Tab-separated table of C-alpha atoms in Angstrom:
chain	number	residue	atom	x	y	z
A	17	UNK	CA	0.000	0.000	0.000
A	18	UNK	CA	1.037	3.620	-0.431
A	19	UNK	CA	2.865	4.887	2.631
A	20	UNK	CA	2.022	8.586	2.290
A	21	UNK	CA	-0.222	10.797	0.151
A	22	UNK	CA	1.061	12.602	-2.899
A	23	UNK	CA	3.737	10.150	-3.990
A	24	UNK	CA	5.461	11.051	-7.251
A	25	UNK	CA	5.094	8.182	-9.704
A	26	UNK	CA	6.447	7.138	-13.087
A	27	UNK	CA	4.050	4.857	-14.943
A	28	UNK	CA	5.157	2.240	-17.462
A	29	UNK	CA	3.001	0.971	-20.327
A	30	UNK	CA	4.518	-1.474	-22.794
A	31	UNK	CA	2.961	-2.480	-26.090
A	32	UNK	CA	2.792	-6.263	-26.026
A	33	UNK	CA	0.306	-6.421	-28.882
A	34	UNK	CA	-2.811	-6.108	-26.712
A	35	UNK	CA	-4.181	-2.973	-28.435
A	36	UNK	CA	-6.074	-0.005	-26.976
A	37	UNK	CA	-2.896	1.472	-25.477
A	38	UNK	CA	-4.201	5.028	-25.123
A	39	UNK	CA	-7.275	3.857	-23.225
A	40	UNK	CA	-5.206	1.540	-21.031
A	41	UNK	CA	-2.748	4.324	-20.252
A	42	UNK	CA	-5.534	6.768	-19.436
A	43	UNK	CA	-7.089	4.193	-17.127
A	44	UNK	CA	-3.754	3.617	-15.366
A	45	UNK	CA	-3.393	7.353	-14.738
A	46	UNK	CA	-6.886	7.420	-13.211
A	47	UNK	CA	-6.015	4.428	-11.035
A	48	UNK	CA	-2.819	6.100	-9.834
A	49	UNK	CA	-4.687	9.325	-9.092
A	50	UNK	CA	-7.412	7.406	-7.235
A	51	UNK	CA	-4.703	5.866	-5.047
A	52	UNK	CA	-3.263	9.279	-4.191
A	53	UNK	CA	-0.216	9.315	-6.469
A	54	UNK	CA	0.860	12.107	-8.818
A	55	UNK	CA	1.921	10.861	-12.250
A	56	UNK	CA	5.111	12.735	-13.130
A	57	UNK	CA	6.051	10.919	-16.324
A	58	UNK	CA	5.090	8.068	-18.641
A	59	UNK	CA	7.511	5.542	-20.115
A	60	UNK	CA	6.317	3.525	-23.093
A	61	UNK	CA	7.897	0.906	-25.266
A	62	UNK	CA	7.307	-2.121	-27.459
A	63	UNK	CA	8.227	-5.732	-26.818
A	64	UNK	CA	7.241	-8.968	-28.484
A	65	UNK	CA	7.146	-10.649	-25.059
A	66	UNK	CA	7.985	-9.685	-21.452
A	67	UNK	CA	11.571	-10.093	-20.313
A	68	UNK	CA	11.703	-13.006	-17.820
A	69	UNK	CA	13.935	-11.120	-15.366
A	70	UNK	CA	12.952	-7.443	-15.670
A	71	UNK	CA	9.733	-7.561	-17.737
A	72	UNK	CA	10.799	-4.417	-19.648
A	73	UNK	CA	14.318	-5.377	-20.634
A	74	UNK	CA	17.588	-3.857	-19.373
A	75	UNK	CA	17.673	-0.939	-21.824
A	76	UNK	CA	14.137	0.152	-20.961
A	77	UNK	CA	14.868	-0.206	-17.234
A	78	UNK	CA	17.829	2.164	-17.645
A	79	UNK	CA	15.486	4.628	-19.367
A	80	UNK	CA	13.034	4.345	-16.472
A	81	UNK	CA	15.874	5.019	-14.014
A	82	UNK	CA	16.812	8.205	-15.895
A	83	UNK	CA	13.202	9.404	-15.863
A	84	UNK	CA	12.996	8.669	-12.136
A	85	UNK	CA	16.018	10.847	-11.434
A	86	UNK	CA	14.856	13.622	-13.743
A	87	UNK	CA	11.475	13.927	-12.018
A	88	UNK	CA	12.653	13.089	-8.496
A	89	UNK	CA	10.007	10.334	-8.384
A	90	UNK	CA	9.909	7.625	-5.740
A	91	UNK	CA	7.505	5.071	-7.212
A	92	UNK	CA	7.216	3.108	-10.463
A	93	UNK	CA	3.851	1.681	-11.502
A	94	UNK	CA	3.707	-0.977	-14.216
A	95	UNK	CA	0.395	-1.332	-16.044
A	96	UNK	CA	1.036	-5.070	-16.170
A	97	UNK	CA	1.132	-8.022	-13.810
A	98	UNK	CA	4.681	-8.589	-12.520
A	99	UNK	CA	5.985	-11.842	-11.100
A	100	UNK	CA	7.577	-11.679	-7.619
A	101	UNK	CA	11.037	-12.179	-9.183
A	102	UNK	CA	10.497	-9.413	-11.753
A	103	UNK	CA	9.292	-7.016	-9.054
A	104	UNK	CA	12.272	-7.849	-6.840
A	105	UNK	CA	14.750	-7.417	-9.714
A	106	UNK	CA	13.193	-4.122	-10.797
A	107	UNK	CA	13.341	-2.684	-7.281
A	108	UNK	CA	16.985	-3.661	-7.013
A	109	UNK	CA	17.853	-2.111	-10.391
A	110	UNK	CA	15.804	1.091	-9.900
A	111	UNK	CA	16.468	1.463	-6.164
A	112	UNK	CA	12.857	2.452	-5.478
A	113	UNK	CA	9.501	0.799	-4.897
A	114	UNK	CA	7.888	-0.887	-7.869
A	115	UNK	CA	4.261	-2.024	-7.939
A	116	UNK	CA	2.164	-3.609	-10.655
A	117	UNK	CA	-1.438	-3.104	-11.746
A	118	UNK	CA	-2.725	-5.724	-9.315
A	119	UNK	CA	-1.084	-4.106	-6.281
A	120	UNK	CA	-2.391	-0.692	-7.370
A	121	UNK	CA	-5.987	-1.921	-7.602
A	122	UNK	CA	-5.669	-3.702	-4.248
A	123	UNK	CA	-4.428	-0.458	-2.713
A	124	UNK	CA	-7.439	1.472	-4.028
A	125	UNK	CA	-9.784	-1.192	-2.678
A	126	UNK	CA	-8.106	-0.863	0.730
A	127	UNK	CA	-8.697	2.902	0.645
A	128	UNK	CA	-12.351	2.583	-0.378
A	129	UNK	CA	-13.557	-0.296	1.835
A	130	UNK	CA	-15.893	0.996	4.564
A	131	UNK	CA	-17.994	-1.927	5.754
A	132	UNK	CA	-16.687	-4.707	7.996
A	133	UNK	CA	-17.185	-7.279	5.238
A	134	UNK	CA	-15.502	-5.079	2.636
A	135	UNK	CA	-12.439	-4.624	4.828
A	136	UNK	CA	-12.222	-8.383	5.441
A	137	UNK	CA	-12.476	-9.087	1.711
A	138	UNK	CA	-9.786	-6.571	0.817
A	139	UNK	CA	-7.441	-7.863	3.509
A	140	UNK	CA	-7.909	-11.424	2.269
A	141	UNK	CA	-7.106	-10.353	-1.297
A	142	UNK	CA	-4.013	-8.465	-0.135
A	143	UNK	CA	-2.736	-11.408	1.908
A	144	UNK	CA	-3.260	-13.809	-1.001
A	145	UNK	CA	-1.267	-11.434	-3.198
A	146	UNK	CA	1.419	-10.963	-0.532
A	147	UNK	CA	1.886	-14.687	0.058
A	148	UNK	CA	4.030	-15.087	-3.075
A	149	UNK	CA	6.051	-11.975	-2.272
A	150	UNK	CA	6.998	-12.506	1.366
A	151	UNK	CA	10.577	-13.287	0.478
A	152	UNK	CA	10.988	-9.764	-0.891
A	153	UNK	CA	10.420	-8.204	2.507
A	154	UNK	CA	12.351	-10.692	4.601
A	155	UNK	CA	15.514	-11.514	2.666
A	156	UNK	CA	17.616	-9.860	5.383
A	157	UNK	CA	16.041	-12.139	7.994
A	158	UNK	CA	16.466	-15.399	6.124
A	159	UNK	CA	18.310	-16.994	9.027
A	160	UNK	CA	17.596	-18.702	12.350
A	161	UNK	CA	16.336	-16.484	15.149
A	162	UNK	CA	18.870	-15.889	17.854
A	163	UNK	CA	19.653	-13.788	20.892
A	164	UNK	CA	18.121	-13.554	24.351
A	165	UNK	CA	14.355	-13.776	24.116
A	166	UNK	CA	14.478	-14.612	20.411
A	167	UNK	CA	15.499	-18.248	20.478
A	168	UNK	CA	12.635	-19.906	18.661
A	169	UNK	CA	11.901	-23.539	17.889
A	170	UNK	CA	14.321	-23.614	14.963
A	171	UNK	CA	11.946	-21.747	12.664
A	172	UNK	CA	13.193	-19.170	10.188
A	173	UNK	CA	11.631	-15.683	10.161
A	174	UNK	CA	10.247	-16.225	6.663
A	175	UNK	CA	8.665	-19.529	7.689
A	176	UNK	CA	7.148	-17.887	10.762
A	177	UNK	CA	5.608	-15.122	8.681
A	178	UNK	CA	4.210	-17.594	6.172
A	179	UNK	CA	2.656	-19.580	9.001
A	180	UNK	CA	1.154	-16.464	10.611
A	181	UNK	CA	-0.100	-15.267	7.248
A	182	UNK	CA	-1.732	-18.645	6.632
A	183	UNK	CA	-3.418	-18.497	10.043
A	184	UNK	CA	-4.777	-15.016	9.267
A	185	UNK	CA	-6.075	-16.116	5.850
A	186	UNK	CA	-7.939	-19.045	7.429
A	187	UNK	CA	-9.458	-16.716	10.050
A	188	UNK	CA	-10.623	-14.241	7.404
A	189	UNK	CA	-12.164	-17.004	5.290
A	190	UNK	CA	-13.999	-18.307	8.358
A	191	UNK	CA	-15.426	-14.869	9.166
A	192	UNK	CA	-16.442	-14.264	5.569
A	193	UNK	CA	-18.127	-17.680	5.441
A	194	UNK	CA	-20.324	-16.660	8.395
A	195	UNK	CA	-21.267	-13.410	6.668
A	196	UNK	CA	-22.063	-15.353	3.501
A	197	UNK	CA	-24.441	-17.605	5.449
A	198	UNK	CA	-26.220	-14.528	6.795
A	199	UNK	CA	-26.530	-13.134	3.280
A	200	UNK	CA	-27.900	-16.436	2.009
A	201	UNK	CA	-30.531	-16.409	4.758
A	202	UNK	CA	-31.598	-12.866	3.841
A	203	UNK	CA	-31.733	-13.784	0.152
A	204	UNK	CA	-33.951	-16.802	0.831
A	205	UNK	CA	-36.291	-14.654	2.894
A	206	UNK	CA	-36.489	-12.178	0.013
A	207	UNK	CA	-37.181	-14.977	-2.452
A	208	UNK	CA	-39.988	-16.311	-0.239
A	209	UNK	CA	-41.577	-12.869	-0.354
A	210	UNK	CA	-41.266	-12.900	-4.174
A	211	UNK	CA	-39.510	-9.534	-4.224
A	212	UNK	CA	-38.167	-8.659	-7.671
A	213	UNK	CA	-34.409	-7.949	-7.366
A	214	UNK	CA	-32.306	-5.907	-9.776
A	215	UNK	CA	-28.505	-5.484	-9.661
A	216	UNK	CA	-26.522	-2.705	-11.296
A	217	UNK	CA	-23.320	-3.972	-12.893
A	218	UNK	CA	-20.816	-2.330	-15.169
A	219	UNK	CA	-17.325	-1.001	-15.683
A	220	UNK	CA	-15.915	1.163	-12.940
A	221	UNK	CA	-16.889	4.850	-13.215
A	222	UNK	CA	-19.714	4.106	-15.679
A	223	UNK	CA	-22.188	5.930	-13.431
A	224	UNK	CA	-23.809	3.067	-11.517
A	225	UNK	CA	-23.986	4.875	-8.159
A	226	UNK	CA	-25.328	8.050	-9.787
A	227	UNK	CA	-28.044	5.987	-11.458
A	228	UNK	CA	-28.719	4.157	-8.186
A	229	UNK	CA	-29.207	7.470	-6.370
A	230	UNK	CA	-31.411	8.826	-9.150
A	231	UNK	CA	-33.719	5.807	-8.969
A	232	UNK	CA	-33.824	5.334	-5.186
A	233	UNK	CA	-32.789	8.731	-3.726
A	234	UNK	CA	-30.472	6.710	-1.470
A	235	UNK	CA	-27.647	9.243	-1.274
A	236	UNK	CA	-24.978	6.591	-1.877
A	237	UNK	CA	-21.455	7.904	-2.412
A	238	UNK	CA	-20.864	8.752	-6.074
A	239	UNK	CA	-17.760	10.402	-7.502
A	240	UNK	CA	-15.868	10.737	-10.767
A	241	UNK	CA	-13.212	8.246	-9.710
A	242	UNK	CA	-12.478	4.578	-10.162
A	243	UNK	CA	-13.967	2.172	-7.611
A	244	UNK	CA	-15.918	4.850	-5.739
A	245	UNK	CA	-18.249	2.038	-4.641
A	246	UNK	CA	-16.989	-1.154	-3.013
A	247	UNK	CA	-19.698	-2.145	-0.584
A	248	UNK	CA	-22.963	-3.426	-2.031
A	249	UNK	CA	-25.925	-1.198	-1.166
A	250	UNK	CA	-29.545	-2.282	-1.596
A	251	UNK	CA	-32.673	-0.110	-1.485
A	252	UNK	CA	-36.330	-0.515	-2.286
A	253	UNK	CA	-37.835	1.498	-5.108
A	254	UNK	CA	-41.390	1.756	-6.371
A	255	UNK	CA	-42.106	0.549	-9.900
A	256	UNK	CA	-45.353	1.782	-11.437
A	257	UNK	CA	-47.800	-1.073	-11.835
A	258	UNK	CA	-45.560	-3.594	-10.055
A	259	UNK	CA	-45.006	-2.244	-6.532
A	260	UNK	CA	-41.686	-2.336	-4.698
A	261	UNK	CA	-38.534	-3.894	-6.124
A	262	UNK	CA	-35.053	-4.216	-4.603
A	263	UNK	CA	-32.250	-2.411	-6.445
A	264	UNK	CA	-28.584	-3.141	-5.574
A	265	UNK	CA	-25.497	-1.099	-6.396
A	266	UNK	CA	-22.372	-3.245	-6.742
A	267	UNK	CA	-18.625	-2.827	-7.149
A	268	UNK	CA	-17.488	-1.821	-10.611
A	269	UNK	CA	-15.497	-4.158	-12.825
A	270	UNK	CA	-12.289	-3.428	-14.698
A	271	UNK	CA	-10.239	-5.199	-17.354
A	272	UNK	CA	-7.716	-7.668	-15.973
A	273	UNK	CA	-9.426	-7.622	-12.564
A	274	UNK	CA	-6.998	-9.348	-10.149
A	275	UNK	CA	-7.993	-12.949	-9.472
A	276	UNK	CA	-7.265	-12.398	-5.773
A	277	UNK	CA	-9.998	-9.772	-5.722
A	278	UNK	CA	-12.487	-11.900	-7.627
A	279	UNK	CA	-11.874	-14.740	-5.168
A	280	UNK	CA	-12.126	-12.529	-2.069
A	281	UNK	CA	-15.248	-10.730	-3.301
A	282	UNK	CA	-16.819	-13.899	-4.688
A	283	UNK	CA	-19.565	-13.979	-2.046
A	284	UNK	CA	-20.512	-10.372	-2.773
A	285	UNK	CA	-20.280	-10.757	-6.534
A	286	UNK	CA	-22.281	-13.974	-6.322
A	287	UNK	CA	-25.278	-11.882	-5.234
A	288	UNK	CA	-25.348	-10.658	-8.822
A	289	UNK	CA	-25.927	-14.205	-10.062
A	290	UNK	CA	-29.025	-14.465	-7.846
A	291	UNK	CA	-30.640	-11.259	-9.111
A	292	UNK	CA	-33.758	-11.467	-11.277
A	293	UNK	CA	-32.467	-8.830	-13.678
A	294	UNK	CA	-29.113	-7.138	-14.341
A	295	UNK	CA	-28.824	-3.542	-15.527
A	296	UNK	CA	-25.465	-3.354	-17.274
A	297	UNK	CA	-24.533	0.333	-17.047
A	298	UNK	CA	-22.306	1.416	-19.951
A	299	UNK	CA	-20.381	4.684	-20.238
A	300	UNK	CA	-21.644	5.627	-23.706
A	301	UNK	CA	-19.226	8.576	-23.821
A	302	UNK	CA	-16.163	6.324	-23.591
A	303	UNK	CA	-14.387	5.466	-26.838
A	304	UNK	CA	-13.340	2.217	-25.155
A	305	UNK	CA	-16.903	1.162	-24.299
A	306	UNK	CA	-16.909	-2.032	-26.413
A	307	UNK	CA	-13.827	-3.376	-24.626
A	308	UNK	CA	-15.345	-2.323	-21.297
A	309	UNK	CA	-18.520	-4.249	-22.128
A	310	UNK	CA	-16.365	-7.283	-22.946
A	311	UNK	CA	-14.514	-6.958	-19.615
A	312	UNK	CA	-17.807	-6.903	-17.701
A	313	UNK	CA	-19.080	-9.915	-19.650
A	314	UNK	CA	-15.902	-11.814	-18.739
A	315	UNK	CA	-16.355	-11.163	-15.002
A	316	UNK	CA	-20.054	-12.075	-15.142
A	317	UNK	CA	-19.063	-15.336	-16.816
A	318	UNK	CA	-16.488	-16.006	-14.084
A	319	UNK	CA	-19.020	-15.533	-11.262
A	320	UNK	CA	-21.741	-17.570	-12.974
A	321	UNK	CA	-24.099	-14.698	-13.816
A	322	UNK	CA	-24.299	-15.051	-17.597
A	323	UNK	CA	-27.758	-16.647	-17.507
A	324	UNK	CA	-29.366	-13.763	-15.613
A	325	UNK	CA	-31.602	-11.622	-17.884
A	326	UNK	CA	-29.765	-8.430	-18.746
A	327	UNK	CA	-30.442	-5.001	-20.205
A	328	UNK	CA	-27.751	-2.538	-21.220
A	329	UNK	CA	-28.208	0.992	-19.892
A	330	UNK	CA	-26.175	3.410	-22.009
A	331	UNK	CA	-25.513	6.230	-19.567
A	332	UNK	CA	-24.094	9.773	-20.057
A	333	UNK	CA	-26.093	10.710	-23.169
A	334	UNK	CA	-25.714	14.307	-21.965
A	335	UNK	CA	-22.097	14.013	-23.142
A	336	UNK	CA	-22.852	12.271	-26.444
A	337	UNK	CA	-25.977	14.309	-27.327
A	338	UNK	CA	-27.888	11.106	-28.064
A	339	UNK	CA	-31.634	10.999	-27.512
A	340	UNK	CA	-33.244	9.111	-24.636
A	341	UNK	CA	-34.707	5.913	-26.055
A	342	UNK	CA	-35.535	2.251	-25.537
A	343	UNK	CA	-34.038	-0.043	-28.184
A	344	UNK	CA	-35.807	-3.321	-28.895
A	345	UNK	CA	-34.530	-6.285	-30.854
A	346	UNK	CA	-36.026	-9.519	-32.140
A	347	UNK	CA	-39.351	-10.585	-30.615
A	348	UNK	CA	-39.728	-7.064	-29.173
A	349	UNK	CA	-36.960	-7.881	-26.697
A	350	UNK	CA	-35.614	-4.848	-24.808
A	351	UNK	CA	-31.877	-4.615	-25.467
A	352	UNK	CA	-30.842	-1.093	-24.487
A	353	UNK	CA	-32.012	2.035	-22.705
A	354	UNK	CA	-30.325	5.369	-23.442
A	355	UNK	CA	-30.383	7.889	-20.581
A	356	UNK	CA	-28.413	10.304	-18.433
A	357	UNK	CA	-28.349	9.512	-14.737
A	358	UNK	CA	-26.836	12.935	-14.012
A	359	UNK	CA	-29.502	15.043	-15.734
A	360	UNK	CA	-32.389	12.596	-15.331
A	361	UNK	CA	-33.126	12.456	-19.062
A	362	UNK	CA	-34.596	9.063	-19.956
A	363	UNK	CA	-35.047	7.887	-16.347
A	364	UNK	CA	-38.792	7.583	-16.895
A	365	UNK	CA	-38.090	5.095	-19.688
A	366	UNK	CA	-35.965	2.921	-17.412
A	367	UNK	CA	-38.596	3.078	-14.668
A	368	UNK	CA	-41.192	1.864	-17.170
A	369	UNK	CA	-38.884	-0.962	-18.270
A	370	UNK	CA	-38.320	-2.029	-14.644
A	371	UNK	CA	-42.070	-1.887	-13.990
A	372	UNK	CA	-42.705	-4.171	-16.952
A	373	UNK	CA	-40.008	-6.606	-15.854
A	374	UNK	CA	-41.295	-6.681	-12.270
A	375	UNK	CA	-44.847	-7.174	-13.519
A	376	UNK	CA	-43.780	-10.119	-15.669
A	377	UNK	CA	-41.914	-11.576	-12.695
A	378	UNK	CA	-45.018	-11.278	-10.503
A	379	UNK	CA	-47.092	-13.014	-13.151
A	380	UNK	CA	-44.553	-15.866	-13.407
A	381	UNK	CA	-42.967	-16.069	-9.909
A	382	UNK	CA	-39.723	-18.030	-9.791
A	383	UNK	CA	-39.551	-18.327	-13.581
A	384	UNK	CA	-37.451	-15.487	-14.920
A	385	UNK	CA	-36.775	-17.406	-18.137
A	386	UNK	CA	-40.401	-16.682	-19.122
A	387	UNK	CA	-40.206	-12.944	-18.556
A	388	UNK	CA	-41.265	-11.516	-21.938
A	389	UNK	CA	-38.728	-9.207	-23.540
A	390	UNK	CA	-35.863	-10.047	-21.178
A	391	UNK	CA	-33.324	-12.627	-22.286
A	392	UNK	CA	-29.871	-13.530	-21.040
A	393	UNK	CA	-26.785	-12.329	-22.840
A	394	UNK	CA	-23.924	-14.805	-23.174
A	395	UNK	CA	-20.351	-13.612	-23.718
A	396	UNK	CA	-18.826	-14.641	-27.008
A	397	UNK	CA	-15.009	-14.445	-27.094
A	398	UNK	CA	-15.206	-13.488	-30.769
A	399	UNK	CA	-17.687	-10.671	-30.134
A	400	UNK	CA	-16.736	-7.857	-27.701
A	401	UNK	CA	-20.260	-7.102	-26.518
A	402	UNK	CA	-21.377	-10.686	-26.196
A	403	UNK	CA	-23.994	-12.407	-28.356
A	404	UNK	CA	-27.684	-12.174	-27.589
A	405	UNK	CA	-29.368	-15.540	-27.531
A	406	UNK	CA	-32.396	-15.778	-29.817
A	407	UNK	CA	-35.624	-15.499	-27.845
A	408	UNK	CA	-38.364	-18.101	-27.839
A	409	UNK	CA	-41.128	-17.318	-30.299
């Protein structure tokens, strides 16, 4: 984690043939800013494949060192996943702290977590990430304990820390398992009452919390920053002609979301798979929106939520000057709603869509597959936005 606010950082983005470099670099700068760092310089380059020892290659590392000295920076952020050996070698060569994209995202999650469960989940993700990197922090203690009061049972410091870390991980998993049982109980009670549940999903900073507040007047924290929301918030809202429904605001997704985070937040993310309808909020003003849609589809696939009926909500039409509208596809299926959560334009259309979905759910309780006009969207690796399954005629 960052040790003090306002750290001066040099960010590194290498072209490994993945495409969308400008968008990836812009996202990295936002991540660094969200974590409290000031980006002083950017180092870019091209490689056919990562260097096994230094990821960037010795020549590029020398360039990074020169940029560090020129800007008096004290932190290097790679927009890639580094192995423990690469991170250790880079820190030795650059003589400063080096973190990768995963560590940066984990740091932001640690800053944003407010609830007890959120803090437990973030700590578990951090410990899982740290487990492979313990040797980096304890190389100077890789010897038997000794001295008065320090004579242990023949256990090395590194082994002791690994054992203590393992004990802490088991404790966190136990506590999270209890919270998951409580959530399951609440979900079953909600299902017995046949309450229609809707979850907002989408790429980070797409406007989910702003839309959530506009629909429920909940006053949830919303800001123009990445991962402003970590803790799931649920509120009731009234849908015309269908009564009350439960709307949930969830953590935003991001491309290359660290597996440690997905695992730690699995119980929370799994709530999405139990929703009756997903509203996939898309930042329509982003030039990278198709890749962002693909990233969200990939996470939904990983948590088992691809079969949940889904509607895309293209937000921020106030920036694109598009008209508020409801787009329907084959069999009169609702595919998209265009609106602006900030200005309120098009909100009435979404409310009408939710009322229709809740009404169909009430008519066919426990059978969301028969909700007319609402079909699941399955990710297709060859199609960035996923492919819509044909509806039953």
